[in-house]
Every structure is written in structure tokens, then in C-alpha cells.
């Protein structure tokens, strides 16, 4: 691990340089900062913690930086792996290869997903280890010391959660499979590498770290750094996430309920749901990044990739949108339907003659050709109903605060997720009345006509990635909870993890799919979806296609790794 360790032992000064301007610490030149200088005071130690949060919002590779803009980029990639977000065009190809599952084997370059994510999350682990090793009696105020250490424990748990879910199949059913190396002490260039810990061992580390964080938070000062910092309620939420992945329903419910006890926490009313998901001050948001002008990732921002209503950025040529099937499952009275453009054409009114005229193979493809033609004809004249950003099903949930402004806040955790965890855990425990209440309390704030009386009790899923209408009509309560999770958390980084833990196969090829991506022309002149394009990529459960291979550098520098340690 001689090559990996120097990457992970980022200097204290470098992390302090990442710190928010409100938490600046006057020390010797940042590239010369010593541990003694940093950790000699509570202010210095807190600055080191805040540097970690800042790091989570930085471009973390030297190459391909425009698709590696911090943790938000990881979240978007995991939506691209799933079945609920389509990418209309390749554009500049950022995130396109995630959508096509071409990234997991790019293990020889530091810029691609396997090495980039490995390094990104292990840097968080290693810095958290450094903070924990150097915050002892030198911080005399015990309550402040407990708060700093609690945040470090929680951040380490967060990083290991991401590592284990990116480099191995889901916990349930794979508990004894090789996971990732576990480091709990500071590292140097001389640190000996460790072997892959079992999945169960990594989760034990996660749950122990979160348990320690919660215990310390409960006996600490409430050091307010704004919502960019983890507090006890976020720690409860992270523990609920881990328990959900482990199918530990009692703990998942208990922790989600505790997270919801935070004073002032409330669900967004309908009037706030359409404001762009760009403001950390929202009363529903529990944790996120406050992106200021001097701290944002600019064109690497998730909003540059999501907001197609911007003349700059990448979404204009590579917009993201919702699965047509999922869109049609929303009631017209559901305000979340306004997060997306309505279809430009009524598919049922597209005749066979119209398909023949354009020489296309499906009605959805006809809509695509129609939109492309209108975009070309009406470029620059939005009064005619176009251009591009008004195309069918494109998202409007995540929007920049102002044209060309990429300094927009990103949400990592919010109350709605806790309602959904509590509902799912209650359902799996057979507590159907409680599950219905959590779900109803959440969804009626989005759709005041919502009711689930017709949905039968049951904690076995019958609806997969897609289901025909007759199957969907017979859905269980668990199916309905899964569906509302897909609708509510769309675009926030959960979908591929959910599909893994729920053991749901990916199916993008539903009737009249809008997962088209690219098209090709047959010998007969007919336009059809290109072989291997997004719609054709359908995988069974426990799918390696969304699990990264381990970077080659780990095998060349860590003598604990052999060729047999590589993922398939």
C-alpha cells in the first residue's frame, strides 16, 4: 500500500485550506502546518473537521474533473446506474459511461470511478483517524472535545458505508464476502497495507463508529457549524441507513424515529417542493453542503449536469429526466409531478402512419425525433415551445438559483428519507398501521388526495424495476413504500443502493421506454435504439455491473492483496 498511503495522508495544511471562510484558523503557512499547531486548541481541531466537509465538495481527481465534483457527483453516478433517471444524449459524455455501466473496470487511471472513489472515501477515513488520534486531553473542554470526536466517528462511518457499497455487493446475503480494508489508526508512508475485511466486519466498524458518535453527541456541546456538519440527528439518520441495508428493521425504525425528533425539523410543504432543491436552509434538510461563491465546484457542480435551463453547463446537451413509466405512476394531484416536463406529445395519438413517415420503430422514438426537429427549427425562440430544456420528462427538481450560478447547496439527508425508512422498517416488522401512518403523513404533504386504502398489507415486494399495469394494481404495502421512495428521493443518490438491497433487477426496456440514448439506422432505413444503448442494459439482482473493481494501484502497492482479491 505504499502508493495508496501517500495519497491518503493529505497534509493537515491542505485540509485546513479546504476549511470554510467562517472557520479560518491562523496558523503557520498551510503547507507547513504541524499536528501540534492544529490540535493544540479546540478551534484548530474543529477547523480540521470542517476541512473534511469542505473536501466533500471539491473536485477530487486531477483528470475528468467536470464529473468528479465532490460527493454530489457520486450521488448522481448512482442515479445513472439505476432505472429511474435517463440521460437524453451523451453530450460531453460526463456520466454517460456510468449510464452504460462502462466505468467499473477502469482500474488503471486515477481519474475514473474505481480509483477516484477509492481515494476520495479513504481520504475521509484517514483524516478522521488523524482527528481521533489527536483530540484528547489537549482539548480541555470535554463537551467540545466530544462533539469534535463524534463528528469524526460519524464521518468515518459514512466513508466506510460508501466504500463497502461501491466495492462489494449488498450486505444481505454477502456478509462473508470480501469487503474493503479497515483502517482505524493514522497512516504514514510506512504503514503496512491491510487485507479486505469481510462485509460483516466493515458493517461492524460502521455501526460501532456510529454508536460511539451518538454516545459522544449526547454528552457534548451543541457546536453549531450549520447543517454542513453532522449532529446527533444526522448520526441517527446514518445509523438508520446502515440498519436498513442490513435488514435490521428494529434499529432502522428506532434510529429514523430518533432522527425525526430534531426540534424545528418538518416536511417541506407543497409550496416549497418546487423551489429548486438548492438551499440548505430548508427546514426539512438535515445535512448537506453550503456552496458559497468561493467554495463551489463551478462547471463540475451537480446543477451544471442537471439544470437544462442553463445556457452554460452540460445539462443543455445531456439533460437528465425521469423514466416515463415512473412519471405515469404519479397522480396529477401530486405536486412532485411538476418536477418534470410533461410529455410533448400524447403517445396514444401517434399513429402507425406517423411512425412510417419518420421511419422510426416506436412511438417514444417518434417523440424524440419530433422534439429534435422542433429544437433545430426553433432554436433561440422559446415562444414556439422549445428549445431543448422543454423536452419530455426532463427534470426541474434540481435547479440553479440563478442563471450561470453554480454555487448551489446540495442535500445529503432530509426528513422525508427518515419517514420512508420508518415506514419500510415498520412494514417489514408487520406493523402495518404504523407503516401506513408514516407513509401517509409524508405523501399527503405532496398530494392532498393521496390514500392507500386499496393497497393490501404485505411485506413482500411484487413490483420490480417495472411492472405491467395489471401487476402494479395488485401491489403490496411494501411495493407502495418502495414506489414512494423512488418518487420522493429521485435524483438524490439512493436508487442503485436501493435496488441492490431490495434485490431488484434493472429493467429499462419497458413498453415505449424513454431510455433511448442513441439510435441507429437499419439496412431498411428504419431508426431503432442502438444495440447496447441505455434501454438495452438490463441486469438481474446482485449485479456486479454497478460494483466497482478495485484500483490496480492497490494490488501493486499492498502486499496483502492478491489477484484473487479483485472483484469479478
Coordinates of C-alpha atoms in Angstrom, one line a residue:
X1 CA 0.0 0.0 0.0
X2 CA 3.0 2.3 -0.4
X3 CA 1.4 4.1 -3.3
X4 CA -2.0 4.4 -1.7
X5 CA -0.9 5.7 1.7
X6 CA 0.8 8.9 0.4
X7 CA -2.4 9.7 -1.4
X8 CA -4.4 9.2 1.7
X9 CA -2.1 11.1 4.1
X10 CA -3.1 14.5 2.8
X11 CA -1.3 17.2 4.8
X12 CA -3.1 18.9 7.6
X13 CA -2.4 22.2 5.9
X14 CA -4.1 21.0 2.7
X15 CA -7.2 20.1 4.7
X16 CA -7.2 23.4 6.6
X17 CA -7.0 25.2 3.3
X18 CA -10.3 23.5 2.4
X19 CA -12.0 24.9 5.5
X20 CA -14.9 27.3 5.3
X21 CA -14.1 31.0 5.4
X22 CA -16.1 31.3 8.6
X23 CA -13.8 28.8 10.3
X24 CA -10.4 30.1 9.3
X25 CA -7.6 29.3 11.6
X26 CA -4.4 31.5 11.7
X27 CA -1.5 29.0 11.7
X28 CA 1.9 28.9 10.0
X29 CA 1.8 28.6 6.2
X30 CA -0.8 25.9 5.3
X31 CA 1.7 23.6 3.6
X32 CA 3.8 23.6 6.8
X33 CA 1.1 23.2 9.4
X34 CA 2.0 20.7 12.1
X35 CA -0.2 18.5 14.2
X36 CA 0.8 20.2 17.3
X37 CA -0.3 23.6 15.9
X38 CA -3.6 22.3 14.6
X39 CA -4.6 20.2 17.5
X40 CA -3.4 22.5 20.3
X41 CA -6.8 24.1 20.5
X42 CA -10.5 23.2 20.0
X43 CA -10.6 25.8 17.3
X44 CA -7.8 24.1 15.4
X45 CA -9.4 20.6 15.8
X46 CA -12.8 21.9 14.6
X47 CA -11.1 23.5 11.6
X48 CA -9.7 20.1 10.7
X49 CA -13.2 18.6 10.9
X50 CA -14.7 21.4 8.8
X51 CA -11.9 20.8 6.3
X52 CA -13.4 17.3 5.8
X53 CA -16.8 18.7 5.0
X54 CA -15.2 21.1 2.6
X55 CA -13.3 18.3 0.9
X56 CA -16.6 16.5 0.3
X57 CA -17.5 19.4 -2.1
X58 CA -14.2 19.6 -4.0
X59 CA -13.1 18.2 -7.4
X60 CA -11.3 15.1 -6.1
X61 CA -9.4 13.9 -9.2
X62 CA -6.8 15.6 -11.4
X63 CA -8.5 14.3 -14.6
X64 CA -12.2 14.2 -15.6
X65 CA -12.8 16.8 -13.0
X66 CA -16.0 18.0 -14.5
X67 CA -17.8 14.8 -13.5
X68 CA -16.0 14.5 -10.2
X69 CA -17.3 17.5 -8.3
X70 CA -17.4 16.1 -4.8
X71 CA -19.8 13.7 -3.1
X72 CA -22.7 15.0 -5.2
X73 CA -21.0 13.5 -8.3
X74 CA -21.0 10.1 -6.6
X75 CA -24.7 10.6 -5.9
X76 CA -25.5 11.4 -9.5
X77 CA -23.5 8.5 -10.8
X78 CA -25.6 6.1 -8.7
X79 CA -28.7 7.6 -10.2
X80 CA -27.2 7.0 -13.6
X81 CA -26.7 3.3 -12.7
X82 CA -30.4 2.9 -11.9
X83 CA -33.7 2.6 -13.7
X84 CA -35.5 5.9 -12.8
X85 CA -33.2 8.5 -14.4
X86 CA -32.5 8.6 -18.1
X87 CA -29.9 10.7 -19.9
X88 CA -31.3 12.0 -23.2
X89 CA -28.0 12.5 -25.0
X90 CA -24.3 11.7 -24.4
X91 CA -23.4 15.4 -24.6
X92 CA -19.8 15.8 -23.5
X93 CA -20.0 12.2 -22.1
X94 CA -19.8 13.2 -18.5
X95 CA -21.9 10.5 -16.6
X96 CA -22.8 8.9 -19.9
X97 CA -20.5 5.9 -19.3
X98 CA -22.0 5.5 -15.8
X99 CA -25.3 5.2 -17.5
X100 CA -23.9 2.5 -19.8
X101 CA -22.1 0.6 -17.0
X102 CA -18.7 1.1 -18.7
X103 CA -16.8 2.5 -15.7
X104 CA -16.3 -0.3 -13.2
X105 CA -13.3 -1.8 -14.9
X106 CA -11.3 1.5 -15.5
X107 CA -8.8 0.5 -12.8
X108 CA -5.5 1.8 -14.3
X109 CA -6.2 5.5 -14.2
X110 CA -6.6 7.8 -11.2
X111 CA -9.4 9.8 -12.9
X112 CA -12.0 7.1 -13.3
X113 CA -14.6 5.8 -10.8
X114 CA -12.7 2.9 -9.3
X115 CA -9.6 4.8 -8.3
X116 CA -11.3 8.2 -7.8
X117 CA -13.9 6.9 -5.4
X118 CA -11.5 4.6 -3.5
X119 CA -9.2 7.5 -2.9
X120 CA -12.0 10.0 -2.2
X121 CA -13.5 8.0 0.6
X122 CA -10.3 6.7 2.1
X123 CA -9.1 10.2 2.4
X124 CA -12.1 10.9 4.6
X125 CA -11.3 7.7 6.6
X126 CA -7.6 8.7 7.1
X127 CA -8.3 12.3 8.1
X128 CA -11.0 11.1 10.5
X129 CA -8.4 8.7 12.0
X130 CA -6.0 11.6 12.4
X131 CA -8.5 13.7 14.2
X132 CA -9.5 10.9 16.6
X133 CA -5.8 10.2 17.4
X134 CA -5.0 13.8 18.2
X135 CA -8.1 15.1 20.1
X136 CA -7.5 14.0 23.7
X137 CA -6.9 15.9 26.9
X138 CA -5.2 18.7 24.8
X139 CA -8.8 19.9 24.3
X140 CA -9.8 20.7 27.9
X141 CA -13.5 21.3 27.4
X142 CA -14.8 17.8 27.5
X143 CA -18.1 18.6 25.8
X144 CA -16.5 20.4 22.9
X145 CA -14.0 17.5 22.6
X146 CA -16.8 15.0 22.5
X147 CA -18.5 16.9 19.7
X148 CA -15.4 17.0 17.6
X149 CA -14.7 13.3 18.1
X150 CA -18.4 12.4 17.4
X151 CA -18.2 14.1 14.0
X152 CA -15.0 12.3 13.2
X153 CA -16.5 8.9 14.1
X154 CA -19.6 9.7 12.0
X155 CA -17.6 10.8 9.0
X156 CA -15.5 7.7 9.1
X157 CA -18.6 5.5 9.3
X158 CA -20.1 7.5 6.4
X159 CA -17.0 6.9 4.3
X160 CA -16.9 3.1 5.1
X161 CA -20.6 2.8 4.2
X162 CA -19.8 4.3 0.8
X163 CA -16.8 2.2 0.3
X164 CA -18.4 -1.1 1.1
X165 CA -21.4 -0.4 -1.1
X166 CA -19.3 0.6 -4.0
X167 CA -16.8 -2.2 -3.9
X168 CA -18.9 -5.2 -2.9
X169 CA -22.4 -6.5 -3.4
X170 CA -25.1 -5.5 -0.9
X171 CA -24.8 -6.7 2.8
X172 CA -27.7 -9.1 2.9
X173 CA -26.6 -12.5 1.5
X174 CA -23.0 -11.4 1.1
X175 CA -22.0 -11.0 4.8
X176 CA -18.9 -13.2 4.5
X177 CA -17.8 -11.8 1.1
X178 CA -14.5 -9.8 1.0
X179 CA -15.2 -6.1 1.7
X180 CA -12.6 -3.3 2.0
X181 CA -9.6 -2.8 4.2
X182 CA -10.3 -1.3 7.6
X183 CA -8.0 1.3 9.0
X184 CA -8.7 2.9 12.3
X185 CA -5.3 4.5 13.1
X186 CA -3.4 7.3 11.4
X187 CA -1.3 6.2 8.5
X188 CA 2.1 7.1 7.1
X189 CA 4.2 6.1 4.1
X190 CA 5.5 3.2 6.1
X191 CA 2.1 1.9 7.2
X192 CA 1.6 -1.7 6.1
X193 CA -1.5 -2.4 4.0
X194 CA -4.4 -4.5 5.2
X195 CA -6.4 -7.2 3.5
X196 CA -10.0 -6.9 2.5
X197 CA -12.2 -7.2 5.6
X198 CA -15.4 -9.2 5.4
X199 CA -18.5 -7.3 4.6
X200 CA -19.9 -8.1 8.0
X201 CA -16.6 -6.7 9.6
X202 CA -16.9 -3.4 7.7
X203 CA -20.5 -3.0 8.8
X204 CA -19.5 -3.8 12.4
X205 CA -17.0 -0.9 12.1
X206 CA -19.7 1.3 10.7
X207 CA -22.2 0.6 13.4
X208 CA -19.6 0.8 16.2
X209 CA -18.4 4.2 14.9
X210 CA -22.0 5.5 14.7
X211 CA -22.7 4.1 18.1
X212 CA -19.7 5.9 19.5
X213 CA -20.6 9.1 17.7
X214 CA -24.2 9.1 19.1
X215 CA -22.9 8.4 22.6
X216 CA -20.5 11.3 22.3
X217 CA -23.0 13.7 20.7
X218 CA -25.4 13.0 23.6
X219 CA -22.8 14.2 26.1
X220 CA -21.3 17.1 24.0
X221 CA -21.8 20.8 23.4
X222 CA -24.0 21.7 20.5
X223 CA -21.3 23.3 18.4
X224 CA -23.3 24.9 15.6
X225 CA -21.4 24.9 12.3
X226 CA -24.7 25.0 10.3
X227 CA -26.2 22.0 8.6
X228 CA -23.0 21.2 6.7
X229 CA -21.9 19.5 10.0
X230 CA -23.1 16.2 11.3
X231 CA -25.1 16.4 14.5
X232 CA -26.7 13.7 16.7
X233 CA -29.8 13.6 14.5
X234 CA -27.8 13.1 11.3
X235 CA -25.8 10.4 13.1
X236 CA -29.2 8.7 13.9
X237 CA -30.1 9.0 10.2
X238 CA -26.8 7.4 9.1
X239 CA -27.3 4.6 11.6
X240 CA -30.8 4.1 10.2
X241 CA -29.4 3.9 6.6
X242 CA -26.9 1.2 7.7
X243 CA -29.6 -0.7 9.5
X244 CA -31.8 -0.6 6.5
X245 CA -29.1 -2.1 4.4
X246 CA -28.5 -4.8 7.0
X247 CA -32.2 -5.6 7.2
X248 CA -32.1 -4.7 10.9
X249 CA -35.6 -3.4 10.9
X250 CA -35.9 -2.7 14.6
X251 CA -32.8 -0.5 14.6
X252 CA -33.7 1.2 11.4
X253 CA -37.1 2.2 12.7
X254 CA -35.7 3.3 16.1
X255 CA -33.0 5.4 14.6
X256 CA -35.2 7.0 12.0
X257 CA -37.7 7.9 14.7
X258 CA -35.0 9.5 16.8
X259 CA -33.7 11.5 13.8
X260 CA -37.2 12.9 13.4
X261 CA -37.2 14.3 17.0
X262 CA -35.0 17.2 16.0
X263 CA -36.5 20.5 17.1
X264 CA -37.8 22.5 14.1
X265 CA -37.5 19.7 11.6
X266 CA -40.5 19.5 9.3
X267 CA -41.5 18.2 5.9
X268 CA -41.5 20.7 3.1
X269 CA -45.0 21.8 2.2
X270 CA -46.1 21.7 -1.4
X271 CA -45.3 25.4 -1.8
X272 CA -41.6 24.7 -1.2
X273 CA -41.1 21.5 -3.2
X274 CA -40.7 23.3 -6.5
X275 CA -38.1 25.9 -5.4
X276 CA -35.1 24.0 -6.9
X277 CA -33.6 21.9 -4.2
X278 CA -30.7 24.3 -3.8
X279 CA -31.0 25.8 -0.3
X280 CA -29.5 24.2 2.8
X281 CA -31.6 26.5 5.0
X282 CA -34.7 24.5 4.1
X283 CA -36.4 23.2 7.4
X284 CA -36.6 19.7 6.0
X285 CA -32.9 19.4 5.2
X286 CA -30.8 17.7 7.9
X287 CA -27.4 17.6 6.3
X288 CA -25.8 19.0 3.1
X289 CA -23.2 21.3 1.7
X290 CA -23.5 25.1 1.7
X291 CA -21.8 26.1 -1.5
X292 CA -20.6 29.7 -1.4
X293 CA -19.2 31.6 -4.3
X294 CA -15.6 30.9 -3.3
X295 CA -16.2 27.2 -2.5
X296 CA -18.4 25.9 -5.3
X297 CA -17.2 23.4 -7.9
X298 CA -18.3 25.7 -10.8
X299 CA -19.0 23.7 -14.0
X300 CA -18.4 20.5 -12.1
X301 CA -21.5 21.3 -10.0
X302 CA -24.3 18.7 -10.0
X303 CA -26.5 21.6 -11.1
X304 CA -24.4 22.1 -14.2
X305 CA -25.2 18.5 -15.1
X306 CA -28.9 18.6 -14.0
X307 CA -30.4 22.0 -14.9
X308 CA -31.1 22.0 -18.6
X309 CA -32.5 25.6 -18.4
X310 CA -28.9 27.0 -18.3
X311 CA -27.1 28.2 -21.4
X312 CA -23.8 27.2 -19.7
X313 CA -23.2 23.8 -18.1
X314 CA -23.7 20.3 -19.5
X315 CA -27.4 19.6 -19.0
X316 CA -28.4 21.6 -22.0
X317 CA -26.9 19.0 -24.3
X318 CA -27.2 16.0 -21.9
X319 CA -30.3 16.5 -19.9
X320 CA -31.5 14.1 -17.2
X321 CA -35.1 13.1 -16.8
X322 CA -37.5 10.7 -15.2
X323 CA -38.5 7.2 -16.5
X324 CA -41.8 7.5 -18.4
X325 CA -43.2 4.6 -16.5
X326 CA -42.4 6.1 -13.1
X327 CA -43.7 9.5 -14.2
X328 CA -47.0 8.0 -15.1
X329 CA -47.4 6.4 -11.7
X330 CA -47.7 9.9 -10.1
X331 CA -51.2 11.3 -9.6
X332 CA -52.0 14.5 -11.4
X333 CA -52.7 16.0 -8.0
X334 CA -49.1 15.2 -6.8
X335 CA -47.0 18.3 -6.8
X336 CA -43.9 16.2 -7.4
X337 CA -45.1 15.7 -11.0
X338 CA -44.2 19.3 -11.5
X339 CA -40.5 18.4 -11.0
X340 CA -40.6 17.2 -14.6
X341 CA -41.7 18.4 -18.1
X342 CA -44.9 16.8 -19.3
X343 CA -44.6 14.8 -22.5
X344 CA -44.7 17.0 -25.6
X345 CA -46.9 14.5 -27.5
X346 CA -49.6 12.1 -26.5
X347 CA -48.2 8.7 -27.3
X348 CA -51.7 7.3 -28.0
X349 CA -52.2 9.8 -30.7
X350 CA -49.1 8.8 -32.6
X351 CA -50.3 6.6 -35.4
X352 CA -48.6 3.9 -37.4
X353 CA -48.7 6.2 -40.4
X354 CA -46.7 8.8 -38.4
X355 CA -44.1 6.2 -37.5
X356 CA -43.8 5.1 -41.1
X357 CA -43.3 8.7 -42.3
X358 CA -40.4 9.2 -39.9
X359 CA -39.2 5.6 -40.3
X360 CA -38.9 5.1 -36.6
X361 CA -39.6 1.9 -34.7
X362 CA -41.6 3.2 -31.7
X363 CA -43.9 6.0 -30.5
X364 CA -41.3 7.1 -27.9
X365 CA -38.7 7.3 -30.6
X366 CA -41.1 9.4 -32.8
X367 CA -41.5 11.8 -29.9
X368 CA -37.7 12.1 -29.7
X369 CA -37.4 12.8 -33.5
X370 CA -40.2 15.3 -33.3
X371 CA -38.5 17.2 -30.4
X372 CA -35.1 17.2 -32.1
X373 CA -36.7 18.6 -35.3
X374 CA -38.5 21.3 -33.3
X375 CA -35.4 22.2 -31.4
X376 CA -33.5 22.7 -34.6
X377 CA -36.2 24.8 -36.2
X378 CA -37.0 26.9 -33.2
X379 CA -33.5 27.4 -31.7
X380 CA -33.4 30.7 -29.9
X381 CA -37.1 31.3 -30.0
X382 CA -38.7 29.9 -26.8
X383 CA -42.1 31.4 -27.7
X384 CA -42.6 28.4 -30.0
X385 CA -42.4 25.9 -27.2
X386 CA -38.8 24.9 -27.3
X387 CA -35.7 24.7 -27.1
X388 CA -34.2 21.7 -25.6
X389 CA -34.9 22.2 -21.9
X390 CA -38.6 21.8 -22.5
X391 CA -38.3 18.3 -23.9
X392 CA -40.4 15.5 -22.5
X393 CA -39.7 14.2 -19.0
X394 CA -36.6 16.4 -18.3
X395 CA -36.2 17.2 -14.7
X396 CA -36.9 20.6 -13.0
X397 CA -36.5 19.3 -9.4
X398 CA -32.9 20.5 -9.1
X399 CA -32.3 24.0 -10.5
X400 CA -29.7 26.6 -10.1
X401 CA -30.6 29.6 -8.0
X402 CA -29.7 32.0 -10.9
X403 CA -28.6 31.7 -14.5
X404 CA -25.0 30.5 -14.6
X405 CA -24.7 30.4 -10.8
X406 CA -23.3 27.0 -9.7
X407 CA -23.0 27.9 -6.0
X408 CA -26.0 25.9 -5.0
X409 CA -26.4 23.9 -1.9
X410 CA -26.7 20.1 -2.1
X411 CA -28.8 17.9 0.2
X412 CA -27.2 14.7 1.7
X413 CA -30.1 13.9 4.1
X414 CA -33.6 15.2 4.8
X415 CA -36.6 14.3 6.9
X416 CA -38.5 12.6 4.1
X417 CA -35.9 9.9 4.0
X418 CA -36.4 9.2 7.7
X419 CA -40.2 8.9 7.2
X420 CA -39.6 6.4 4.4
X421 CA -37.1 4.4 6.5
X422 CA -39.6 4.3 9.4
X423 CA -42.4 3.2 7.0
X424 CA -40.3 0.4 5.4
X425 CA -38.9 -0.9 8.7
X426 CA -42.4 -0.9 10.3
X427 CA -43.8 -2.7 7.3
X428 CA -41.1 -5.4 7.4
X429 CA -41.8 -5.8 11.1
X430 CA -45.5 -6.4 10.2
X431 CA -46.5 -3.2 11.9
X432 CA -48.8 -2.2 9.0
X433 CA -50.8 0.5 10.8
X434 CA -47.6 2.3 11.7
X435 CA -46.1 1.9 8.3
X436 CA -49.3 3.3 6.7
X437 CA -49.2 6.3 9.0
X438 CA -45.6 7.2 8.2
X439 CA -46.2 6.9 4.5
X440 CA -49.5 8.8 4.6
X441 CA -48.0 11.6 6.8
X442 CA -45.3 12.1 4.2
X443 CA -47.2 11.7 0.9
X444 CA -50.2 13.8 1.8
X445 CA -47.9 16.8 2.1
X446 CA -47.1 16.2 -1.6
X447 CA -50.6 15.0 -2.7
X448 CA -53.5 16.1 -0.6
X449 CA -55.7 13.5 -2.4
X450 CA -53.4 10.6 -1.6
X451 CA -54.8 7.5 0.2
X452 CA -53.6 3.9 0.3
X453 CA -56.8 2.1 1.4
X454 CA -56.8 0.0 -1.7
X455 CA -53.2 -1.2 -1.2
X456 CA -53.1 -4.6 0.6
X457 CA -51.0 -5.2 3.6
X458 CA -47.9 -7.2 2.9
X459 CA -44.1 -7.0 3.3
X460 CA -43.1 -9.0 0.2
X461 CA -42.4 -7.0 -2.9
X462 CA -44.2 -8.0 -6.1
X463 CA -43.3 -4.9 -8.3
X464 CA -39.8 -4.8 -9.7
X465 CA -38.0 -2.2 -11.7
X466 CA -41.0 -2.1 -14.0
X467 CA -44.4 -3.9 -13.8
X468 CA -47.3 -4.1 -16.2
X469 CA -50.4 -2.3 -15.1
X470 CA -52.2 -5.5 -14.0
X471 CA -49.3 -6.5 -11.7
X472 CA -48.9 -3.0 -10.4
X473 CA -52.5 -2.8 -9.5
X474 CA -52.1 -5.7 -7.1
X475 CA -49.1 -4.2 -5.3
X476 CA -48.5 -4.7 -1.6
X477 CA -47.9 -2.1 1.0
X478 CA -44.1 -2.7 0.7
X479 CA -44.4 -2.1 -3.0
X480 CA -46.1 1.2 -2.3
X481 CA -43.4 2.3 0.1
X482 CA -40.7 1.4 -2.4
X483 CA -42.6 3.4 -5.1
X484 CA -43.0 6.4 -2.9
X485 CA -39.3 6.2 -2.1
X486 CA -38.5 6.2 -5.8
X487 CA -40.7 9.3 -6.4
X488 CA -39.6 11.2 -3.3
X489 CA -35.9 10.7 -3.4
X490 CA -35.5 10.7 -7.2
X491 CA -32.1 12.2 -8.2
X492 CA -30.7 12.2 -4.6
X493 CA -28.3 9.3 -5.0
X494 CA -30.2 6.4 -3.5
X495 CA -31.6 4.4 -6.4
X496 CA -28.8 1.9 -7.2
X497 CA -28.2 1.2 -3.5
X498 CA -31.9 0.6 -3.0
X499 CA -32.1 -1.8 -6.0
X500 CA -29.1 -3.7 -4.5
X501 CA -30.5 -4.1 -1.0
X502 CA -34.0 -4.8 -2.3
X503 CA -32.5 -7.3 -4.8
X504 CA -34.5 -5.8 -7.7
X505 CA -33.3 -6.4 -11.2
X506 CA -32.8 -3.4 -13.5
X507 CA -35.3 -3.2 -16.4
X508 CA -35.2 -0.1 -18.5
X509 CA -36.8 -1.7 -21.5
X510 CA -40.4 -1.3 -20.6
X511 CA -43.0 -0.7 -23.4
X512 CA -42.4 2.7 -25.1
X513 CA -39.3 3.3 -23.0
X514 CA -37.7 6.7 -23.0
X515 CA -34.3 5.2 -22.1
X516 CA -33.2 5.7 -25.7
X517 CA -29.9 7.4 -25.5
X518 CA -28.6 6.6 -29.0
X519 CA -30.3 5.4 -32.1
X520 CA -29.1 3.5 -35.2
X521 CA -30.4 3.0 -38.8
X522 CA -31.1 -0.4 -40.2
X523 CA -30.4 -1.5 -43.7
X524 CA -34.1 -0.8 -44.4
X525 CA -33.6 2.8 -43.3
X526 CA -35.6 2.3 -40.1
X527 CA -34.4 4.1 -37.0
X528 CA -34.2 1.9 -33.9
X529 CA -32.5 2.1 -30.5
X530 CA -28.8 1.4 -30.8
X531 CA -27.7 -2.0 -29.6
X532 CA -26.1 -1.6 -26.1
X533 CA -27.7 1.7 -25.5
X534 CA -29.2 2.6 -22.2
X535 CA -32.6 0.8 -22.7
X536 CA -30.9 -2.5 -23.5
X537 CA -28.9 -2.6 -20.3
X538 CA -31.0 -4.8 -18.0
X539 CA -29.4 -6.8 -15.2
X540 CA -30.5 -9.3 -12.6
X541 CA -30.3 -8.8 -8.9
X542 CA -26.9 -8.9 -7.2
X543 CA -25.4 -7.3 -10.3
X544 CA -21.6 -6.7 -10.5
X545 CA -22.3 -4.1 -13.2
X546 CA -22.8 -1.4 -10.6
X547 CA -20.0 -2.5 -8.3
X548 CA -16.5 -1.1 -8.9
X549 CA -13.4 -3.2 -9.4
X550 CA -10.6 -2.3 -7.0
X551 CA -7.9 0.0 -8.4
X552 CA -4.8 -1.6 -9.8
X553 CA -2.7 0.5 -7.5
X554 CA -3.9 -1.4 -4.5
X555 CA -2.5 -4.6 -6.0
X556 CA 0.8 -3.1 -6.9
X557 CA 1.4 -1.4 -3.5
X558 CA -0.5 -3.6 -0.9
X559 CA 1.2 -6.9 -0.4
X560 CA -1.9 -8.2 1.4
X561 CA -3.8 -8.2 -1.9
X562 CA -3.5 -11.0 -4.5
X563 CA -5.1 -11.3 -7.9
X564 CA -7.9 -13.3 -6.2
X565 CA -9.0 -10.2 -4.3
X566 CA -10.2 -8.5 -7.4
X567 CA -13.9 -8.2 -8.0
X568 CA -15.3 -10.2 -11.0

